[in-house]
PDB file of C-alpha atoms in Angstrom:
ATOM      1  CA  GLY P   1     216.210  78.915  21.533  1.00 84.00           C
ATOM      2  CA  HIS P   2     217.655  75.649  20.249  1.00 92.00           C
ATOM      3  CA  PHE P   3     220.839  74.138  21.643  1.00 91.00           C
ATOM      4  CA  ASP P   4     224.029  75.579  20.139  1.00 89.00           C
ATOM      5  CA  HIS P   5     227.465  74.024  20.655  1.00 86.00           C
ATOM      6  CA  ALA P   6     229.036  77.444  20.214  1.00 86.00           C
ATOM      7  CA  LEU P   7     227.412  78.614  23.432  1.00 86.00           C
ATOM      8  CA  TYR P   8     228.281  75.660  25.666  1.00 83.00           C
ATOM      9  CA  ASP P   9     231.632  74.059  26.384  1.00 83.00           C
ATOM     10  CA  PHE P  10     233.575  72.814  29.351  1.00 83.00           C
ATOM     11  CA  GLU P  11     237.176  74.030  29.278  1.00 89.00           C
ATOM     12  CA  GLY P  12     237.158  73.825  25.504  1.00 87.00           C
ATOM     13  CA  THR P  13     235.264  70.535  25.278  1.00 89.00           C
ATOM     14  CA  PRO P  14     231.817  70.833  23.683  1.00 86.00           C
ATOM     15  CA  PHE P  15     228.691  69.729  25.499  1.00 86.00           C
ATOM     16  CA  TYR P  16     226.306  67.254  23.904  1.00 89.00           C
ATOM     17  CA  LEU P  17     222.693  66.801  24.878  1.00 90.00           C
ATOM     18  CA  HIS P  18     221.621  63.246  25.615  1.00 89.00           C
ATOM     19  CA  ALA P  19     218.730  61.094  26.673  1.00 95.00           C
ATOM     20  CA  ARG P  20     218.672  57.442  27.663  1.00 96.00           C
ATOM     21  CA  LEU P  21     217.063  54.503  25.938  1.00 97.00           C
ATOM     22  CA  GLU P  22     216.315  52.613  29.125  1.00 94.00           C
ATOM     23  CA  GLY P  23     213.945  50.050  30.590  1.00 96.00           C
ATOM     24  CA  LEU P  24     213.449  46.516  31.816  1.00 97.00           C
ATOM     25  CA  SER P  25     215.267  45.029  28.820  1.00 97.00           C
ATOM     26  CA  ALA P  26     216.734  45.861  25.435  1.00 97.00           C
ATOM     27  CA  GLU P  27     213.312  45.268  23.900  1.00 97.00           C
ATOM     28  CA  HIS P  28     211.722  47.756  26.272  1.00 97.00           C
ATOM     29  CA  ALA P  29     214.407  50.303  25.404  1.00 97.00           C
ATOM     30  CA  LYS P  30     213.960  49.808  21.653  1.00 97.00           C
ATOM     31  CA  ALA P  31     210.200  50.208  22.033  1.00 97.00           C
ATOM     32  CA  LEU P  32     210.802  53.819  23.085  1.00 98.00           C
ATOM     33  CA  VAL P  33     212.165  54.511  19.598  1.00 98.00           C
ATOM     34  CA  ASP P  34     209.228  52.806  17.893  1.00 97.00           C
ATOM     35  CA  ARG P  35     206.761  54.863  19.931  1.00 97.00           C
ATOM     36  CA  ALA P  36     208.710  58.067  19.208  1.00 98.00           C
ATOM     37  CA  ILE P  37     208.672  57.457  15.454  1.00 97.00           C
ATOM     38  CA  TYR P  38     204.928  56.865  15.614  1.00 95.00           C
ATOM     39  CA  GLY P  39     204.332  59.934  17.769  1.00 96.00           C
ATOM     40  CA  GLN P  40     206.301  62.248  15.494  1.00 96.00           C
ATOM     41  CA  ARG P  41     204.388  61.026  12.457  1.00 95.00           C
ATOM     42  CA  HIS P  42     200.914  61.196  13.961  1.00 94.00           C
ATOM     43  CA  ALA P  43     200.816  63.430  17.068  1.00 92.00           C
ATOM     44  CA  ALA P  44     198.777  66.462  16.081  1.00 91.00           C
ATOM     45  CA  PRO P  45     195.329  67.610  17.202  1.00 90.00           C
ATOM     46  CA  ALA P  46     193.834  66.850  13.804  1.00 82.00           C
ATOM     47  CA  ALA P  47     195.808  63.673  13.145  1.00 85.00           C
ATOM     48  CA  TYR P  48     196.009  61.643  16.346  1.00 81.00           C
ATOM     49  CA  SER P  49     193.721  62.079  19.313  1.00 81.00           C
ATOM     50  CA  GLY P  50     195.302  62.789  22.654  1.00 93.00           C
ATOM     51  CA  THR P  51     194.979  64.957  25.748  1.00 96.00           C
ATOM     52  CA  VAL P  52     197.293  67.255  27.714  1.00 97.00           C
ATOM     53  CA  TYR P  53     196.993  66.712  31.475  1.00 98.00           C
ATOM     54  CA  VAL P  54     198.143  69.183  34.134  1.00 98.00           C
ATOM     55  CA  ASP P  55     198.067  68.297  37.839  1.00 98.00           C
ATOM     56  CA  SER P  56     198.743  70.893  40.557  1.00 98.00           C
ATOM     57  CA  ARG P  57     197.882  70.553  44.264  1.00 97.00           C
ATOM     58  CA  PHE P  58     196.791  73.658  46.134  1.00 97.00           C
ATOM     59  CA  GLY P  59     193.442  74.432  44.557  1.00 95.00           C
ATOM     60  CA  PRO P  60     192.304  76.311  41.453  1.00 97.00           C
ATOM     61  CA  TYR P  61     193.922  79.619  40.543  1.00 98.00           C
ATOM     62  CA  ALA P  62     192.247  82.433  38.670  1.00 98.00           C
ATOM     63  CA  ASP P  63     193.482  82.688  35.103  1.00 98.00           C
ATOM     64  CA  ALA P  64     194.220  86.386  35.596  1.00 98.00           C
ATOM     65  CA  ASP P  65     196.525  85.667  38.536  1.00 98.00           C
ATOM     66  CA  LEU P  66     198.469  83.004  36.653  1.00 98.00           C
ATOM     67  CA  LEU P  67     198.808  85.169  33.558  1.00 98.00           C
ATOM     68  CA  ALA P  68     199.925  88.189  35.575  1.00 98.00           C
ATOM     69  CA  GLY P  69     202.480  86.344  37.704  1.00 97.00           C
ATOM     70  CA  TYR P  70     204.134  83.839  35.364  1.00 98.00           C
ATOM     71  CA  PRO P  71     206.940  82.868  35.300  1.00 96.00           C
ATOM     72  CA  PHE P  72     206.885  81.919  38.953  1.00 96.00           C
ATOM     73  CA  ASN P  73     209.993  80.470  40.585  1.00 92.00           C
ATOM     74  CA  TYR P  74     210.525  77.036  42.134  1.00 95.00           C
ATOM     75  CA  GLN P  75     211.808  78.300  45.478  1.00 94.00           C
ATOM     76  CA  THR P  76     208.650  77.351  47.401  1.00 97.00           C
ATOM     77  CA  TYR P  77     205.923  74.729  47.028  1.00 97.00           C
ATOM     78  CA  ALA P  78     203.347  77.476  46.486  1.00 98.00           C
ATOM     79  CA  LYS P  79     205.278  79.075  43.618  1.00 98.00           C
ATOM     80  CA  ALA P  80     206.096  75.720  42.050  1.00 98.00           C
ATOM     81  CA  ASP P  81     202.431  74.765  42.179  1.00 98.00           C
ATOM     82  CA  GLN P  82     201.443  77.971  40.392  1.00 98.00           C
ATOM     83  CA  SER P  83     204.117  77.310  37.790  1.00 98.00           C
ATOM     84  CA  MET P  84     202.805  73.823  37.123  1.00 98.00           C
ATOM     85  CA  ALA P  85     199.233  75.075  36.947  1.00 98.00           C
ATOM     86  CA  TYR P  86     200.315  77.510  34.237  1.00 98.00           C
ATOM     87  CA  GLY P  87     201.076  74.513  32.069  1.00 98.00           C
ATOM     88  CA  LYS P  88     197.375  74.416  31.188  1.00 98.00           C
ATOM     89  CA  PHE P  89     197.894  77.512  29.025  1.00 98.00           C
ATOM     90  CA  PHE P  90     200.625  75.802  27.023  1.00 98.00           C
ATOM     91  CA  GLY P  91     198.262  72.885  26.500  1.00 97.00           C
ATOM     92  CA  ALA P  92     195.406  75.078  25.384  1.00 97.00           C
ATOM     93  CA  ALA P  93     197.632  77.045  22.999  1.00 97.00           C
ATOM     94  CA  SER P  94     198.836  73.817  21.365  1.00 96.00           C
ATOM     95  CA  GLY P  95     195.366  72.876  20.166  1.00 95.00           C
ATOM     96  CA  PHE P  96     195.327  69.584  22.045  1.00 95.00           C
ATOM     97  CA  PRO P  97     192.440  69.046  24.492  1.00 95.00           C
ATOM     98  CA  THR P  98     193.684  70.008  27.966  1.00 97.00           C
ATOM     99  CA  ARG P  99     192.458  69.007  31.428  1.00 97.00           C
ATOM    100  CA  TRP P 100     193.601  70.421  34.767  1.00 97.00           C
ATOM    101  CA  GLU P 101     193.368  68.658  38.150  1.00 97.00           C
ATOM    102  CA  PRO P 102     194.072  71.409  40.722  1.00 98.00           C
ATOM    103  CA  TRP P 103     193.493  69.588  44.024  1.00 96.00           C
ATOM    104  CA  GLU P 104     195.679  67.591  46.410  1.00 95.00           C
ATOM    105  CA  THR P 105     194.473  64.341  44.844  1.00 95.00           C
ATOM    106  CA  GLU P 106     196.418  63.045  41.850  1.00 96.00           C
ATOM    107  CA  ILE P 107     194.967  62.165  38.459  1.00 96.00           C
ATOM    108  CA  GLY P 108     193.779  58.576  38.661  1.00 94.00           C
ATOM    109  CA  GLU P 109     193.359  58.642  42.442  1.00 94.00           C
ATOM    110  CA  PRO P 110     189.864  58.069  43.890  1.00 92.00           C
ATOM    111  CA  GLY P 111     188.208  61.413  44.529  1.00 91.00           C
ATOM    112  CA  ALA P 112     190.247  63.358  41.978  1.00 94.00           C
ATOM    113  CA  GLN P 113     188.301  66.060  40.141  1.00 94.00           C
ATOM    114  CA  PHE P 114     189.225  68.163  37.142  1.00 96.00           C
ATOM    115  CA  SER P 115     188.698  71.920  37.169  1.00 95.00           C
ATOM    116  CA  ASP P 116     185.685  71.536  34.890  1.00 90.00           C
ATOM    117  CA  GLY P 117     184.033  69.268  37.464  1.00 87.00           C
ATOM    118  CA  GLY P 118     184.643  66.024  35.637  1.00 83.00           C
ATOM    119  CA  SER P 119     186.090  62.984  37.361  1.00 81.00           C
ATOM    120  CA  GLY P 120     189.853  62.842  37.507  1.00 78.00           C
ATOM    121  CA  LEU P 121     189.846  59.113  38.063  1.00 80.00           C
ATOM    122  CA  PHE P 122     191.057  58.245  34.574  1.00 84.00           C
ATOM    123  CA  GLY P 123     193.895  59.687  32.533  1.00 88.00           C
ATOM    124  CA  ALA P 124     192.314  58.602  29.246  1.00 91.00           C
ATOM    125  CA  ASP P 125     193.986  59.245  25.873  1.00 93.00           C
ATOM    126  CA  ALA P 126     197.020  60.764  27.581  1.00 97.00           C
ATOM    127  CA  LEU P 127     199.666  62.240  25.273  1.00 97.00           C
ATOM    128  CA  PHE P 128     201.260  64.844  27.554  1.00 98.00           C
ATOM    129  CA  TYR P 129     201.380  65.181  31.328  1.00 98.00           C
ATOM    130  CA  GLY P 130     203.063  67.661  33.642  1.00 98.00           C
ATOM    131  CA  GLY P 131     202.424  67.901  37.359  1.00 98.00           C
ATOM    132  CA  TRP P 132     203.039  66.422  40.806  1.00 98.00           C
ATOM    133  CA  TYR P 133     203.072  64.639  43.453  1.00 97.00           C
ATOM    134  CA  ASN P 134     203.110  60.866  43.009  1.00 97.00           C
ATOM    135  CA  TYR P 135     205.891  60.014  45.462  1.00 97.00           C
ATOM    136  CA  ALA P 136     206.408  56.230  45.700  1.00 97.00           C
ATOM    137  CA  LYS P 137     203.040  55.622  44.049  1.00 96.00           C
ATOM    138  CA  TYR P 138     201.546  55.283  40.604  1.00 97.00           C
ATOM    139  CA  GLN P 139     197.928  55.415  39.517  1.00 96.00           C
ATOM    140  CA  HIS P 140     197.260  52.620  37.017  1.00 96.00           C
ATOM    141  CA  ALA P 141     194.372  54.587  35.538  1.00 94.00           C
ATOM    142  CA  TRP P 142     196.638  56.268  32.982  1.00 96.00           C
ATOM    143  CA  GLN P 143     196.087  55.304  29.358  1.00 96.00           C
ATOM    144  CA  TRP P 144     199.305  56.377  27.626  1.00 97.00           C
ATOM    145  CA  LYS P 145     199.143  56.692  23.867  1.00 95.00           C
ATOM    146  CA  ALA P 146     202.140  56.018  21.630  1.00 95.00           C
ATOM    147  CA  GLY P 147     204.141  59.240  21.673  1.00 96.00           C
ATOM    148  CA  ALA P 148     203.142  60.129  25.246  1.00 98.00           C
ATOM    149  CA  VAL P 149     205.483  62.315  27.332  1.00 98.00           C
ATOM    150  CA  ALA P 150     205.303  62.795  31.101  1.00 98.00           C
ATOM    151  CA  CYS P 151     206.961  64.561  34.002  1.00 98.00           C
ATOM    152  CA  ASP P 152     205.762  64.073  37.585  1.00 98.00           C
ATOM    153  CA  LEU P 153     207.699  66.181  40.068  1.00 98.00           C
ATOM    154  CA  ASN P 154     208.567  64.020  43.061  1.00 98.00           C
ATOM    155  CA  SER P 155     211.802  62.779  44.566  1.00 97.00           C
ATOM    156  CA  ASN P 156     211.640  59.152  43.366  1.00 97.00           C
ATOM    157  CA  SER P 157     210.025  59.766  39.980  1.00 98.00           C
ATOM    158  CA  ALA P 158     212.658  57.865  37.963  1.00 98.00           C
ATOM    159  CA  GLN P 159     213.828  55.215  40.404  1.00 98.00           C
ATOM    160  CA  GLY P 160     214.235  51.566  39.441  1.00 97.00           C
ATOM    161  CA  LEU P 161     213.598  51.705  35.704  1.00 97.00           C
ATOM    162  CA  ARG P 162     215.126  48.233  35.257  1.00 97.00           C
ATOM    163  CA  ASP P 163     213.026  46.631  38.015  1.00 97.00           C
ATOM    164  CA  ALA P 164     209.402  45.932  37.072  1.00 98.00           C
ATOM    165  CA  GLY P 165     208.310  45.991  40.701  1.00 97.00           C
ATOM    166  CA  THR P 166     209.656  49.429  41.568  1.00 98.00           C
ATOM    167  CA  VAL P 167     206.836  51.775  42.506  1.00 98.00           C
ATOM    168  CA  SER P 168     207.910  55.004  40.875  1.00 98.00           C
ATOM    169  CA  PHE P 169     205.980  57.071  38.372  1.00 98.00           C
ATOM    170  CA  LEU P 170     208.236  56.526  35.382  1.00 98.00           C
ATOM    171  CA  CYS P 171     209.091  52.903  36.106  1.00 98.00           C
ATOM    172  CA  GLN P 172     205.415  51.971  35.948  1.00 98.00           C
ATOM    173  CA  ALA P 173     204.463  54.418  33.174  1.00 98.00           C
ATOM    174  CA  PHE P 174     207.124  53.109  30.803  1.00 98.00           C
ATOM    175  CA  GLN P 175     205.739  49.615  31.282  1.00 98.00           C
ATOM    176  CA  GLU P 176     202.334  50.968  30.268  1.00 97.00           C
ATOM    177  CA  ASN P 177     203.334  52.589  26.950  1.00 97.00           C
ATOM    178  CA  LEU P 178     204.914  55.952  27.899  1.00 98.00           C
ATOM    179  CA  THR P 179     207.329  57.151  25.198  1.00 98.00           C
ATOM    180  CA  ALA P 180     209.512  59.731  26.988  1.00 98.00           C
ATOM    181  CA  GLY P 181     209.795  61.022  30.531  1.00 98.00           C
ATOM    182  CA  ALA P 182     212.024  63.032  32.844  1.00 98.00           C
ATOM    183  CA  GLY P 183     212.466  62.388  36.547  1.00 97.00           C
ATOM    184  CA  VAL P 184     214.968  61.849  39.352  1.00 97.00           C
ATOM    185  CA  ILE P 185     216.550  58.886  41.114  1.00 97.00           C
ATOM    186  CA  ALA P 186     216.776  60.546  44.551  1.00 96.00           C
ATOM    187  CA  GLU P 187     215.972  63.776  46.387  1.00 96.00           C
ATOM    188  CA  PRO P 188     216.945  66.690  44.093  1.00 95.00           C
ATOM    189  CA  TYR P 189     215.283  69.374  46.225  1.00 94.00           C
ATOM    190  CA  LEU P 190     212.458  71.313  44.646  1.00 94.00           C
ATOM    191  CA  THR P 191     214.757  73.351  42.428  1.00 92.00           C
ATOM    192  CA  GLY P 192     216.654  70.310  41.124  1.00 93.00           C
ATOM    193  CA  HIS P 193     213.766  68.462  39.475  1.00 96.00           C
ATOM    194  CA  ASN P 194     212.627  69.036  35.912  1.00 97.00           C
ATOM    195  CA  LYS P 195     209.970  71.752  35.716  1.00 98.00           C
ATOM    196  CA  PRO P 196     206.776  70.180  34.332  1.00 98.00           C
ATOM    197  CA  ASP P 197     205.418  73.448  32.916  1.00 98.00           C
ATOM    198  CA  VAL P 198     208.641  74.206  31.026  1.00 98.00           C
ATOM    199  CA  LEU P 199     208.783  70.638  29.748  1.00 98.00           C
ATOM    200  CA  LEU P 200     205.234  70.932  28.388  1.00 98.00           C
ATOM    201  CA  ALA P 201     205.958  74.318  26.822  1.00 98.00           C
ATOM    202  CA  TYR P 202     208.907  73.120  24.772  1.00 98.00           C
ATOM    203  CA  MET P 203     207.495  69.689  23.907  1.00 98.00           C
ATOM    204  CA  LEU P 204     204.275  71.242  22.618  1.00 97.00           C
ATOM    205  CA  ALA P 205     206.336  73.786  20.661  1.00 97.00           C
ATOM    206  CA  GLY P 206     207.959  70.927  18.722  1.00 96.00           C
ATOM    207  CA  TYR P 207     211.432  70.858  20.273  1.00 98.00           C
ATOM    208  CA  PRO P 208     213.265  67.487  20.233  1.00 98.00           C
ATOM    209  CA  TRP P 209     213.214  65.507  23.465  1.00 98.00           C
ATOM    210  CA  ALA P 210     216.920  66.006  24.256  1.00 97.00           C
ATOM    211  CA  GLU P 211     216.362  69.764  24.251  1.00 96.00           C
ATOM    212  CA  VAL P 212     212.992  69.599  26.012  1.00 97.00           C
ATOM    213  CA  SER P 213     214.272  67.583  28.943  1.00 95.00           C
ATOM    214  CA  MET P 214     217.438  69.635  29.381  1.00 93.00           C
ATOM    215  CA  LEU P 215     215.728  73.019  29.075  1.00 94.00           C
ATOM    216  CA  SER P 216     213.297  72.012  31.804  1.00 96.00           C
ATOM    217  CA  GLU P 217     216.040  71.013  34.259  1.00 93.00           C
ATOM    218  CA  ASN P 218     217.907  73.390  36.547  1.00 83.00           C
ATOM    219  CA  ALA P 219     220.951  71.194  37.107  1.00 83.00           C
ATOM    220  CA  ILE P 220     223.407  69.114  35.094  1.00 79.00           C
ATOM    221  CA  LYS P 221     224.681  65.744  36.374  1.00 80.00           C
ATOM    222  CA  TRP P 222     222.624  65.977  39.563  1.00 90.00           C
ATOM    223  CA  MET P 223     219.715  63.573  40.133  1.00 95.00           C
ATOM    224  CA  ALA P 224     217.747  63.678  36.879  1.00 95.00           C
ATOM    225  CA  LEU P 225     217.310  61.069  34.169  1.00 96.00           C
ATOM    226  CA  HIS P 226     216.067  61.977  30.702  1.00 97.00           C
ATOM    227  CA  VAL P 227     214.574  58.828  29.183  1.00 98.00           C
ATOM    228  CA  GLY P 228     213.344  58.437  25.617  1.00 98.00           C
ATOM    229  CA  ASP P 229     214.493  58.904  22.036  1.00 98.00           C
ATOM    230  CA  PRO P 230     216.539  62.148  22.089  1.00 97.00           C
ATOM    231  CA  LEU P 231     215.369  63.013  18.565  1.00 97.00           C
ATOM    232  CA  TYR P 232     211.660  62.621  19.317  1.00 98.00           C
ATOM    233  CA  ARG P 233     209.527  65.677  18.715  1.00 97.00           C
ATOM    234  CA  ILE P 234     205.964  66.252  17.691  1.00 96.00           C
ATOM    235  CA  ASP P 235     205.408  67.655  14.211  1.00 94.00           C
ATOM    236  CA  PRO P 236     201.826  68.939  13.977  1.00 92.00           C
ATOM    237  CA  VAL P 237     202.391  70.619  10.606  1.00 91.00           C
ATOM    238  CA  ASN P 238     203.383  67.382   8.879  1.00 94.00           C
ATOM    239  CA  ALA P 239     201.515  64.852  11.037  1.00 94.00           C
ATOM    240  CA  VAL P 240     199.158  62.528   9.194  1.00 94.00           C
ATOM    241  CA  THR P 241     196.141  60.613  10.382  1.00 92.00           C
ATOM    242  CA  ASP P 242     196.816  56.991  11.279  1.00 89.00           C
ATOM    243  CA  VAL P 243     194.551  54.899   9.068  1.00 87.00           C
ATOM    244  CA  VAL P 244     196.271  51.540   9.600  1.00 82.00           C
ATOM    245  CA  ALA P 245     194.810  49.233  12.228  1.00 69.00           C
ATOM    246  CA  PRO P 246     197.339  48.165  14.893  1.00 63.00           C
TER     247      PRO P 246
END
């Protein structure tokens, strides 16, 4: 359900959800709002093209096994991988085209292959991404559309957002047009990182980013950063086709 102040307080003080407007400069931070406004207005399967990407690591799973076992926990790499793979069902249910890369290679890395046999070298038309494990690396093959949201589970995923040269997934992705992303600044352990499958589920269900990022995290005030316009959500029912040239 949606966040409710009546359910959450700290010794009588109400909690507030938050997300950061962050980046290399004030202009970079403000751009996150511009992209969010655009994404909310246009991000729908029939209004604005875009693809959901899911990236797990330990090979393809049978649909029946994922459907029978979910929700899996994040206590082991194997269970976490199955959880992330399940994100493909949230993508498919949303109506957006969905592609799954189930192997050890990451999307954009040479040799990557999607489950349908297509090349995983390019993350073209990317609107939503949930997966792992781009530790201290970033594949510059991603083509983030305005409104794009991403979560890559790894222990430096949100390091150095104010330093253009930092090699972390979110630092580089935000420079290349990402709109919102959740990650960590240091080792959170497997259970302390945002869960990419949960993040996809709530984002694709139309929840606002402040709720999406917090619902997908297991900890509060630990290692995670939630970056992007906290009010951003997709609105497929009211989205309209973009007919104005950029």
